[in-house]
């Protein structure tokens, strides 16, 4: 046998040791789990602790559970059963929880119930720490939205239009049956006054009506009985169901039966890439330096309408508004421009056709409204053929979300026989144009800002900011669908996700700069503690 003598390494645990090892010493000093521990230790949790009732058995401390949840989301573990397992197997979780082992029900209850309405405050406190450490200035917000699918079943639609249509049909059926019964009764006993039945009947009226008919029907009549049964067993419950559905819908056009807060939205991603309607929520975030500085969740599909509420939330969290807002064309509406104008915020927000307008084809089209000559003094336009389009009146256009805009209308006198007619307009008769002067002025202002050097800087940075954050959340961390139902719980879940994103980012910056043992670097544990104690003392001063 000419093989060399093979030596295998001895297993370290098999030889007895004089001093047993502390397994937690294996956690590196610059591991993200230490950052999570550090940050959560500084959070003020009074608002959560106040909700505990006391009495009964002992509770796990919310600070420990919050650490565990933050670290779980940071490690892309979103399921409570998997968190439970990690607490028994994973040394980082064991160290963080101080060897506590809450089960998945406890973790789930804490996440869904205890953090409800509290998560935004925790999120904001962490952003304030980041602000204190000068990672974010809160002076600029890059805003964008993405749709995240709800946990609801995908095929349980309720559509407002079809509910309304069916309800009208049902009401007609009810009215005709009631008329029939009335006719029967009048025939049987002509003494009864004939009551007129209204076309649109609601379920309470219908119940009253059935009661009245029952009272009248001393003499049983076979055919009337059958119709009455139909009213009671079929029509009444259906009417109640439609009323209930319309109540849930409110202003929305749709909802899912298995998560009534979710709305059907057209989603971009699908393996067929054809955009599916799925129950979802529209999540809006503000970022700066790829940290998420604010988030809000909406039940409307379009981004345009979400901005006012989103900015209001930012202001109420941090007590001040940013100086500039950067967003894409999805937000460029008259309402939003007016809002930002009124609050003295510098807006770098594109509008539809912003890029089209920069193209030569558009600039050289003599017939487009922007390029017509306008006489400001006497309020008229002149077309390329030299004809005057004079002011014919004002009208109001109301957008889908109820914002009313003033438009002025101008019309030419005689277009027939004009040699330029073909290139000018397709309408019959004389050309009529609608101009929103206020919007045109706001757009001109926006255009000037977007084309300035500062505008170009922000526009080149926007995709790197918000789009990158959504990319990290959805692609890298596989967060494409909520696992909890209802607006309040979805808010908790997205909040945890946003906090984890910020901590992950912070840990990256921190790992690269931590100087172990030396209180140096703007990032070491020492510096974090310094920053936090400064923040604490200013808060105490303010409180005093």
PDB file of C-alpha atoms in Angstrom, residues 73-352:
ATOM      1  CA  UNK A  73     -36.635  41.464   8.327  1.00  0.00           C
ATOM      2  CA  UNK A  74     -33.032  42.576   7.829  1.00  0.00           C
ATOM      3  CA  UNK A  75     -32.140  38.901   7.176  1.00  0.00           C
ATOM      4  CA  UNK A  76     -35.098  38.486   4.765  1.00  0.00           C
ATOM      5  CA  UNK A  77     -37.013  36.243   7.178  1.00  0.00           C
ATOM      6  CA  UNK A  78     -40.643  37.381   7.057  1.00  0.00           C
ATOM      7  CA  UNK A  79     -42.453  34.299   8.356  1.00  0.00           C
ATOM      8  CA  UNK A  80     -43.110  34.013  12.085  1.00  0.00           C
ATOM      9  CA  UNK A  81     -42.557  30.242  12.067  1.00  0.00           C
ATOM     10  CA  UNK A  82     -39.131  30.752  10.514  1.00  0.00           C
ATOM     11  CA  UNK A  83     -38.348  33.407  13.120  1.00  0.00           C
ATOM     12  CA  UNK A  84     -39.330  30.942  15.843  1.00  0.00           C
ATOM     13  CA  UNK A  85     -36.912  28.413  14.371  1.00  0.00           C
ATOM     14  CA  UNK A  86     -34.107  30.948  14.074  1.00  0.00           C
ATOM     15  CA  UNK A  87     -34.481  31.751  17.775  1.00  0.00           C
ATOM     16  CA  UNK A  88     -33.618  28.117  18.516  1.00  0.00           C
ATOM     17  CA  UNK A  89     -30.888  27.562  15.921  1.00  0.00           C
ATOM     18  CA  UNK A  90     -29.231  30.817  14.954  1.00  0.00           C
ATOM     19  CA  UNK A  91     -26.621  32.265  17.290  1.00  0.00           C
ATOM     20  CA  UNK A  92     -27.284  35.842  16.186  1.00  0.00           C
ATOM     21  CA  UNK A  93     -30.961  35.515  17.097  1.00  0.00           C
ATOM     22  CA  UNK A  94     -30.089  33.739  20.340  1.00  0.00           C
ATOM     23  CA  UNK A  95     -27.690  36.506  21.347  1.00  0.00           C
ATOM     24  CA  UNK A  96     -30.158  39.227  20.380  1.00  0.00           C
ATOM     25  CA  UNK A  97     -33.088  37.695  22.257  1.00  0.00           C
ATOM     26  CA  UNK A  98     -31.002  36.841  25.307  1.00  0.00           C
ATOM     27  CA  UNK A  99     -31.896  33.187  24.704  1.00  0.00           C
ATOM     28  CA  UNK A 100     -35.648  33.881  24.918  1.00  0.00           C
ATOM     29  CA  UNK A 101     -37.766  31.635  22.724  1.00  0.00           C
ATOM     30  CA  UNK A 102     -41.173  33.184  22.053  1.00  0.00           C
ATOM     31  CA  UNK A 103     -43.227  30.976  19.716  1.00  0.00           C
ATOM     32  CA  UNK A 104     -44.569  32.057  16.345  1.00  0.00           C
ATOM     33  CA  UNK A 105     -48.002  32.963  17.746  1.00  0.00           C
ATOM     34  CA  UNK A 106     -46.468  35.406  20.209  1.00  0.00           C
ATOM     35  CA  UNK A 107     -44.303  36.976  17.499  1.00  0.00           C
ATOM     36  CA  UNK A 108     -47.259  37.203  15.120  1.00  0.00           C
ATOM     37  CA  UNK A 109     -49.532  38.715  17.757  1.00  0.00           C
ATOM     38  CA  UNK A 110     -46.893  41.270  18.652  1.00  0.00           C
ATOM     39  CA  UNK A 111     -46.317  42.182  15.001  1.00  0.00           C
ATOM     40  CA  UNK A 112     -49.966  42.428  14.030  1.00  0.00           C
ATOM     41  CA  UNK A 113     -51.545  43.851  17.184  1.00  0.00           C
ATOM     42  CA  UNK A 114     -48.927  45.617  19.291  1.00  0.00           C
ATOM     43  CA  UNK A 115     -47.138  47.377  16.464  1.00  0.00           C
ATOM     44  CA  UNK A 116     -50.396  48.515  14.848  1.00  0.00           C
ATOM     45  CA  UNK A 117     -50.357  52.312  14.768  1.00  0.00           C
ATOM     46  CA  UNK A 118     -46.923  52.381  16.482  1.00  0.00           C
ATOM     47  CA  UNK A 119     -44.587  51.348  13.686  1.00  0.00           C
ATOM     48  CA  UNK A 120     -44.426  54.752  11.984  1.00  0.00           C
ATOM     49  CA  UNK A 121     -43.126  56.322  15.183  1.00  0.00           C
ATOM     50  CA  UNK A 122     -40.363  53.669  15.465  1.00  0.00           C
ATOM     51  CA  UNK A 123     -39.493  54.200  11.813  1.00  0.00           C
ATOM     52  CA  UNK A 124     -39.298  57.977  12.273  1.00  0.00           C
ATOM     53  CA  UNK A 125     -37.078  57.638  15.381  1.00  0.00           C
ATOM     54  CA  UNK A 126     -34.557  55.650  13.378  1.00  0.00           C
ATOM     55  CA  UNK A 127     -34.629  58.228  10.581  1.00  0.00           C
ATOM     56  CA  UNK A 128     -34.019  60.921  13.211  1.00  0.00           C
ATOM     57  CA  UNK A 129     -30.927  59.000  14.372  1.00  0.00           C
ATOM     58  CA  UNK A 130     -29.716  58.811  10.771  1.00  0.00           C
ATOM     59  CA  UNK A 131     -30.317  62.554  10.523  1.00  0.00           C
ATOM     60  CA  UNK A 132     -28.373  63.113  13.739  1.00  0.00           C
ATOM     61  CA  UNK A 133     -25.458  61.138  12.277  1.00  0.00           C
ATOM     62  CA  UNK A 134     -25.661  63.229   9.092  1.00  0.00           C
ATOM     63  CA  UNK A 135     -26.507  60.339   6.790  1.00  0.00           C
ATOM     64  CA  UNK A 136     -29.641  62.180   5.676  1.00  0.00           C
ATOM     65  CA  UNK A 137     -30.358  65.908   5.671  1.00  0.00           C
ATOM     66  CA  UNK A 138     -34.160  65.602   5.220  1.00  0.00           C
ATOM     67  CA  UNK A 139     -33.821  68.639   2.922  1.00  0.00           C
ATOM     68  CA  UNK A 140     -34.704  66.744  -0.234  1.00  0.00           C
ATOM     69  CA  UNK A 141     -37.147  63.913  -0.948  1.00  0.00           C
ATOM     70  CA  UNK A 142     -37.007  61.686  -3.987  1.00  0.00           C
ATOM     71  CA  UNK A 143     -40.561  60.412  -4.178  1.00  0.00           C
ATOM     72  CA  UNK A 144     -41.927  57.427  -6.073  1.00  0.00           C
ATOM     73  CA  UNK A 145     -44.486  54.663  -5.682  1.00  0.00           C
ATOM     74  CA  UNK A 146     -44.706  50.981  -6.414  1.00  0.00           C
ATOM     75  CA  UNK A 147     -47.593  48.554  -6.196  1.00  0.00           C
ATOM     76  CA  UNK A 148     -47.189  45.620  -3.845  1.00  0.00           C
ATOM     77  CA  UNK A 149     -49.574  42.711  -4.134  1.00  0.00           C
ATOM     78  CA  UNK A 150     -51.926  42.003  -1.251  1.00  0.00           C
ATOM     79  CA  UNK A 151     -52.123  38.639   0.496  1.00  0.00           C
ATOM     80  CA  UNK A 152     -55.692  38.325  -0.790  1.00  0.00           C
ATOM     81  CA  UNK A 153     -56.900  35.666  -3.201  1.00  0.00           C
ATOM     82  CA  UNK A 154     -56.266  36.908  -6.718  1.00  0.00           C
ATOM     83  CA  UNK A 155     -59.616  35.972  -8.210  1.00  0.00           C
ATOM     84  CA  UNK A 156     -62.166  37.289  -5.740  1.00  0.00           C
ATOM     85  CA  UNK A 157     -63.135  40.559  -7.344  1.00  0.00           C
ATOM     86  CA  UNK A 158     -65.959  42.884  -6.396  1.00  0.00           C
ATOM     87  CA  UNK A 159     -66.392  45.649  -8.977  1.00  0.00           C
ATOM     88  CA  UNK A 160     -68.413  48.761  -8.247  1.00  0.00           C
ATOM     89  CA  UNK A 161     -69.842  49.003 -11.772  1.00  0.00           C
ATOM     90  CA  UNK A 162     -71.212  45.479 -11.808  1.00  0.00           C
ATOM     91  CA  UNK A 163     -72.632  45.779  -8.277  1.00  0.00           C
ATOM     92  CA  UNK A 164     -74.460  48.960  -9.275  1.00  0.00           C
ATOM     93  CA  UNK A 165     -75.727  47.383 -12.492  1.00  0.00           C
ATOM     94  CA  UNK A 166     -77.006  44.255 -10.711  1.00  0.00           C
ATOM     95  CA  UNK A 167     -78.595  46.326  -7.964  1.00  0.00           C
ATOM     96  CA  UNK A 168     -80.629  48.330 -10.491  1.00  0.00           C
ATOM     97  CA  UNK A 169     -81.830  45.094 -12.147  1.00  0.00           C
ATOM     98  CA  UNK A 170     -82.771  43.605  -8.798  1.00  0.00           C
ATOM     99  CA  UNK A 171     -84.689  46.729  -7.764  1.00  0.00           C
ATOM    100  CA  UNK A 172     -86.722  46.538 -10.979  1.00  0.00           C
ATOM    101  CA  UNK A 173     -87.541  42.878 -10.280  1.00  0.00           C
ATOM    102  CA  UNK A 174     -88.593  43.663  -6.717  1.00  0.00           C
ATOM    103  CA  UNK A 175     -90.800  46.533  -7.866  1.00  0.00           C
ATOM    104  CA  UNK A 176     -92.607  44.323 -10.390  1.00  0.00           C
ATOM    105  CA  UNK A 177     -93.175  41.503  -7.875  1.00  0.00           C
ATOM    106  CA  UNK A 178     -94.516  43.977  -5.326  1.00  0.00           C
ATOM    107  CA  UNK A 179     -96.840  45.462  -7.936  1.00  0.00           C
ATOM    108  CA  UNK A 180     -98.079  41.922  -8.739  1.00  0.00           C
ATOM    109  CA  UNK A 181     -98.756  41.117  -5.101  1.00  0.00           C
ATOM    110  CA  UNK A 182    -100.506  44.454  -4.640  1.00  0.00           C
ATOM    111  CA  UNK A 183    -102.743  43.723  -7.607  1.00  0.00           C
ATOM    112  CA  UNK A 184    -103.561  40.248  -6.157  1.00  0.00           C
ATOM    113  CA  UNK A 185    -104.443  41.649  -2.768  1.00  0.00           C
ATOM    114  CA  UNK A 186    -106.569  44.453  -4.211  1.00  0.00           C
ATOM    115  CA  UNK A 187    -108.451  41.853  -6.204  1.00  0.00           C
ATOM    116  CA  UNK A 188    -108.994  39.720  -3.090  1.00  0.00           C
ATOM    117  CA  UNK A 189    -110.134  42.535  -0.851  1.00  0.00           C
ATOM    118  CA  UNK A 190    -110.790  45.795  -2.599  1.00  0.00           C
ATOM    119  CA  UNK A 191    -110.819  47.660   0.701  1.00  0.00           C
ATOM    120  CA  UNK A 192    -107.005  47.982   0.831  1.00  0.00           C
ATOM    121  CA  UNK A 193    -105.552  51.253  -0.455  1.00  0.00           C
ATOM    122  CA  UNK A 194    -103.034  50.716  -3.202  1.00  0.00           C
ATOM    123  CA  UNK A 195     -99.618  51.988  -2.126  1.00  0.00           C
ATOM    124  CA  UNK A 196     -97.257  53.223  -4.803  1.00  0.00           C
ATOM    125  CA  UNK A 197     -93.871  51.420  -4.689  1.00  0.00           C
ATOM    126  CA  UNK A 198     -90.735  53.385  -5.507  1.00  0.00           C
ATOM    127  CA  UNK A 199     -88.301  52.032  -8.097  1.00  0.00           C
ATOM    128  CA  UNK A 200     -85.145  52.302  -5.934  1.00  0.00           C
ATOM    129  CA  UNK A 201     -85.978  50.442  -2.768  1.00  0.00           C
ATOM    130  CA  UNK A 202     -83.591  49.677   0.068  1.00  0.00           C
ATOM    131  CA  UNK A 203     -83.572  46.559   2.239  1.00  0.00           C
ATOM    132  CA  UNK A 204     -85.179  48.191   5.286  1.00  0.00           C
ATOM    133  CA  UNK A 205     -88.098  49.484   3.165  1.00  0.00           C
ATOM    134  CA  UNK A 206     -88.437  46.058   1.616  1.00  0.00           C
ATOM    135  CA  UNK A 207     -88.605  44.400   5.055  1.00  0.00           C
ATOM    136  CA  UNK A 208     -91.367  46.837   6.098  1.00  0.00           C
ATOM    137  CA  UNK A 209     -93.208  46.098   2.875  1.00  0.00           C
ATOM    138  CA  UNK A 210     -93.031  42.308   3.403  1.00  0.00           C
ATOM    139  CA  UNK A 211     -94.290  42.766   6.942  1.00  0.00           C
ATOM    140  CA  UNK A 212     -97.236  44.852   5.732  1.00  0.00           C
ATOM    141  CA  UNK A 213     -98.105  42.281   3.067  1.00  0.00           C
ATOM    142  CA  UNK A 214     -97.984  39.467   5.628  1.00  0.00           C
ATOM    143  CA  UNK A 215    -100.350  41.404   7.845  1.00  0.00           C
ATOM    144  CA  UNK A 216    -102.778  41.942   4.974  1.00  0.00           C
ATOM    145  CA  UNK A 217    -102.705  38.344   3.844  1.00  0.00           C
ATOM    146  CA  UNK A 218    -105.296  36.927   6.212  1.00  0.00           C
ATOM    147  CA  UNK A 219    -106.674  34.961   3.286  1.00  0.00           C
ATOM    148  CA  UNK A 220    -103.976  32.675   1.938  1.00  0.00           C
ATOM    149  CA  UNK A 221    -103.482  32.885  -1.779  1.00  0.00           C
ATOM    150  CA  UNK A 222    -101.235  30.315  -3.438  1.00  0.00           C
ATOM    151  CA  UNK A 223     -99.642  32.505  -6.118  1.00  0.00           C
ATOM    152  CA  UNK A 224     -99.071  35.402  -3.709  1.00  0.00           C
ATOM    153  CA  UNK A 225     -97.398  33.007  -1.284  1.00  0.00           C
ATOM    154  CA  UNK A 226     -94.918  31.890  -3.884  1.00  0.00           C
ATOM    155  CA  UNK A 227     -93.979  35.439  -4.806  1.00  0.00           C
ATOM    156  CA  UNK A 228     -93.666  36.445  -1.178  1.00  0.00           C
ATOM    157  CA  UNK A 229     -91.299  33.522  -0.600  1.00  0.00           C
ATOM    158  CA  UNK A 230     -89.153  34.710  -3.520  1.00  0.00           C
ATOM    159  CA  UNK A 231     -89.002  38.192  -2.004  1.00  0.00           C
ATOM    160  CA  UNK A 232     -88.004  36.941   1.418  1.00  0.00           C
ATOM    161  CA  UNK A 233     -85.591  34.164   0.486  1.00  0.00           C
ATOM    162  CA  UNK A 234     -83.946  35.500  -2.639  1.00  0.00           C
ATOM    163  CA  UNK A 235     -84.420  39.185  -3.335  1.00  0.00           C
ATOM    164  CA  UNK A 236     -84.037  40.563   0.186  1.00  0.00           C
ATOM    165  CA  UNK A 237     -80.688  38.838   0.988  1.00  0.00           C
ATOM    166  CA  UNK A 238     -79.328  39.836  -2.406  1.00  0.00           C
ATOM    167  CA  UNK A 239     -80.309  43.455  -1.895  1.00  0.00           C
ATOM    168  CA  UNK A 240     -78.628  43.433   1.522  1.00  0.00           C
ATOM    169  CA  UNK A 241     -75.472  41.946  -0.002  1.00  0.00           C
ATOM    170  CA  UNK A 242     -75.261  44.661  -2.673  1.00  0.00           C
ATOM    171  CA  UNK A 243     -75.786  47.407  -0.096  1.00  0.00           C
ATOM    172  CA  UNK A 244     -73.049  45.936   2.077  1.00  0.00           C
ATOM    173  CA  UNK A 245     -70.663  45.754  -0.897  1.00  0.00           C
ATOM    174  CA  UNK A 246     -71.310  49.364  -1.880  1.00  0.00           C
ATOM    175  CA  UNK A 247     -70.627  50.397   1.708  1.00  0.00           C
ATOM    176  CA  UNK A 248     -67.249  48.598   1.675  1.00  0.00           C
ATOM    177  CA  UNK A 249     -66.377  50.097  -1.716  1.00  0.00           C
ATOM    178  CA  UNK A 250     -66.875  53.707  -0.624  1.00  0.00           C
ATOM    179  CA  UNK A 251     -65.021  55.821  -3.212  1.00  0.00           C
ATOM    180  CA  UNK A 252     -63.078  52.878  -4.606  1.00  0.00           C
ATOM    181  CA  UNK A 253     -63.871  51.038  -7.837  1.00  0.00           C
ATOM    182  CA  UNK A 254     -63.024  47.566  -6.615  1.00  0.00           C
ATOM    183  CA  UNK A 255     -61.982  45.432  -3.679  1.00  0.00           C
ATOM    184  CA  UNK A 256     -61.004  41.846  -2.998  1.00  0.00           C
ATOM    185  CA  UNK A 257     -63.359  39.639  -0.994  1.00  0.00           C
ATOM    186  CA  UNK A 258     -60.457  38.122   0.941  1.00  0.00           C
ATOM    187  CA  UNK A 259     -58.835  41.462   1.843  1.00  0.00           C
ATOM    188  CA  UNK A 260     -61.460  44.166   1.599  1.00  0.00           C
ATOM    189  CA  UNK A 261     -58.881  46.977   1.941  1.00  0.00           C
ATOM    190  CA  UNK A 262     -56.980  45.887  -1.184  1.00  0.00           C
ATOM    191  CA  UNK A 263     -57.837  47.412  -4.568  1.00  0.00           C
ATOM    192  CA  UNK A 264     -57.390  45.806  -7.981  1.00  0.00           C
ATOM    193  CA  UNK A 265     -54.458  47.438  -9.752  1.00  0.00           C
ATOM    194  CA  UNK A 266     -52.638  46.703 -12.952  1.00  0.00           C
ATOM    195  CA  UNK A 267     -49.321  45.172 -11.966  1.00  0.00           C
ATOM    196  CA  UNK A 268     -46.241  45.421 -14.152  1.00  0.00           C
ATOM    197  CA  UNK A 269     -44.454  42.215 -13.374  1.00  0.00           C
ATOM    198  CA  UNK A 270     -45.804  38.865 -14.344  1.00  0.00           C
ATOM    199  CA  UNK A 271     -44.018  35.995 -16.060  1.00  0.00           C
ATOM    200  CA  UNK A 272     -45.921  36.817 -19.233  1.00  0.00           C
ATOM    201  CA  UNK A 273     -45.047  40.504 -18.791  1.00  0.00           C
ATOM    202  CA  UNK A 274     -48.558  41.457 -19.805  1.00  0.00           C
ATOM    203  CA  UNK A 275     -49.604  43.262 -16.635  1.00  0.00           C
ATOM    204  CA  UNK A 276     -52.284  41.568 -14.557  1.00  0.00           C
ATOM    205  CA  UNK A 277     -55.031  43.008 -12.443  1.00  0.00           C
ATOM    206  CA  UNK A 278     -54.239  41.933  -8.907  1.00  0.00           C
ATOM    207  CA  UNK A 279     -55.401  43.045  -5.474  1.00  0.00           C
ATOM    208  CA  UNK A 280     -52.675  45.405  -4.267  1.00  0.00           C
ATOM    209  CA  UNK A 281     -51.679  48.496  -2.327  1.00  0.00           C
ATOM    210  CA  UNK A 282     -49.892  51.528  -3.720  1.00  0.00           C
ATOM    211  CA  UNK A 283     -46.858  52.212  -1.500  1.00  0.00           C
ATOM    212  CA  UNK A 284     -45.189  55.604  -1.735  1.00  0.00           C
ATOM    213  CA  UNK A 285     -41.713  56.264  -0.371  1.00  0.00           C
ATOM    214  CA  UNK A 286     -39.366  59.231  -0.034  1.00  0.00           C
ATOM    215  CA  UNK A 287     -35.661  58.472  -0.126  1.00  0.00           C
ATOM    216  CA  UNK A 288     -32.415  60.351   0.355  1.00  0.00           C
ATOM    217  CA  UNK A 289     -28.974  58.804  -0.106  1.00  0.00           C
ATOM    218  CA  UNK A 290     -30.933  55.550  -0.628  1.00  0.00           C
ATOM    219  CA  UNK A 291     -32.264  55.658   2.926  1.00  0.00           C
ATOM    220  CA  UNK A 292     -36.062  55.616   3.140  1.00  0.00           C
ATOM    221  CA  UNK A 293     -37.076  58.785   4.979  1.00  0.00           C
ATOM    222  CA  UNK A 294     -40.857  58.416   4.791  1.00  0.00           C
ATOM    223  CA  UNK A 295     -43.473  55.982   3.519  1.00  0.00           C
ATOM    224  CA  UNK A 296     -47.248  55.946   3.105  1.00  0.00           C
ATOM    225  CA  UNK A 297     -49.713  53.377   1.784  1.00  0.00           C
ATOM    226  CA  UNK A 298     -52.641  54.237  -0.464  1.00  0.00           C
ATOM    227  CA  UNK A 299     -55.687  52.579  -1.999  1.00  0.00           C
ATOM    228  CA  UNK A 300     -55.575  54.545  -5.241  1.00  0.00           C
ATOM    229  CA  UNK A 301     -53.911  53.345  -8.403  1.00  0.00           C
ATOM    230  CA  UNK A 302     -52.546  56.630  -9.744  1.00  0.00           C
ATOM    231  CA  UNK A 303     -49.520  58.243  -8.123  1.00  0.00           C
ATOM    232  CA  UNK A 304     -50.771  61.765  -8.844  1.00  0.00           C
ATOM    233  CA  UNK A 305     -53.332  61.832  -6.044  1.00  0.00           C
ATOM    234  CA  UNK A 306     -51.090  60.414  -3.322  1.00  0.00           C
ATOM    235  CA  UNK A 307     -48.657  63.329  -3.007  1.00  0.00           C
ATOM    236  CA  UNK A 308     -50.576  65.743  -0.711  1.00  0.00           C
ATOM    237  CA  UNK A 309     -51.188  63.089   1.946  1.00  0.00           C
ATOM    238  CA  UNK A 310     -47.642  61.732   1.635  1.00  0.00           C
ATOM    239  CA  UNK A 311     -46.026  65.136   2.198  1.00  0.00           C
ATOM    240  CA  UNK A 312     -48.360  65.913   5.085  1.00  0.00           C
ATOM    241  CA  UNK A 313     -47.206  62.689   6.770  1.00  0.00           C
ATOM    242  CA  UNK A 314     -43.552  63.673   6.357  1.00  0.00           C
ATOM    243  CA  UNK A 315     -44.156  67.058   7.939  1.00  0.00           C
ATOM    244  CA  UNK A 316     -46.084  65.657  10.897  1.00  0.00           C
ATOM    245  CA  UNK A 317     -43.279  63.115  11.562  1.00  0.00           C
ATOM    246  CA  UNK A 318     -40.317  65.495  11.446  1.00  0.00           C
ATOM    247  CA  UNK A 319     -41.925  68.845  12.212  1.00  0.00           C
ATOM    248  CA  UNK A 320     -40.645  70.390   8.993  1.00  0.00           C
ATOM    249  CA  UNK A 321     -40.975  69.979   5.251  1.00  0.00           C
ATOM    250  CA  UNK A 322     -38.129  69.358   2.778  1.00  0.00           C
ATOM    251  CA  UNK A 323     -36.890  72.225   0.651  1.00  0.00           C
ATOM    252  CA  UNK A 324     -37.067  70.230  -2.588  1.00  0.00           C
ATOM    253  CA  UNK A 325     -39.150  67.382  -3.919  1.00  0.00           C
ATOM    254  CA  UNK A 326     -38.025  65.309  -6.903  1.00  0.00           C
ATOM    255  CA  UNK A 327     -40.478  63.000  -8.671  1.00  0.00           C
ATOM    256  CA  UNK A 328     -41.296  61.625 -12.101  1.00  0.00           C
ATOM    257  CA  UNK A 329     -44.076  62.596 -14.498  1.00  0.00           C
ATOM    258  CA  UNK A 330     -46.622  60.523 -12.596  1.00  0.00           C
ATOM    259  CA  UNK A 331     -46.864  63.411 -10.121  1.00  0.00           C
ATOM    260  CA  UNK A 332     -46.946  66.404 -12.482  1.00  0.00           C
ATOM    261  CA  UNK A 333     -50.528  67.649 -12.048  1.00  0.00           C
ATOM    262  CA  UNK A 334     -51.828  71.177 -11.599  1.00  0.00           C
ATOM    263  CA  UNK A 335     -53.033  70.254  -8.115  1.00  0.00           C
ATOM    264  CA  UNK A 336     -49.571  69.065  -7.034  1.00  0.00           C
ATOM    265  CA  UNK A 337     -47.754  72.028  -8.569  1.00  0.00           C
ATOM    266  CA  UNK A 338     -50.158  74.401  -6.806  1.00  0.00           C
ATOM    267  CA  UNK A 339     -49.697  72.584  -3.514  1.00  0.00           C
ATOM    268  CA  UNK A 340     -45.885  72.788  -3.662  1.00  0.00           C
ATOM    269  CA  UNK A 341     -45.993  76.372  -4.922  1.00  0.00           C
ATOM    270  CA  UNK A 342     -48.158  77.297  -1.939  1.00  0.00           C
ATOM    271  CA  UNK A 343     -45.757  75.699   0.533  1.00  0.00           C
ATOM    272  CA  UNK A 344     -42.646  77.269  -1.014  1.00  0.00           C
ATOM    273  CA  UNK A 345     -41.156  73.900  -1.908  1.00  0.00           C
ATOM    274  CA  UNK A 346     -38.849  73.744  -4.912  1.00  0.00           C
ATOM    275  CA  UNK A 347     -40.350  71.015  -7.065  1.00  0.00           C
ATOM    276  CA  UNK A 348     -38.374  69.098  -9.653  1.00  0.00           C
ATOM    277  CA  UNK A 349     -41.349  67.217 -11.043  1.00  0.00           C
ATOM    278  CA  UNK A 350     -41.780  66.323 -14.697  1.00  0.00           C
ATOM    279  CA  UNK A 351     -45.164  66.391 -16.419  1.00  0.00           C
ATOM    280  CA  UNK A 352     -46.537  64.295 -19.265  1.00  0.00           C
TER     281      UNK A 352
END
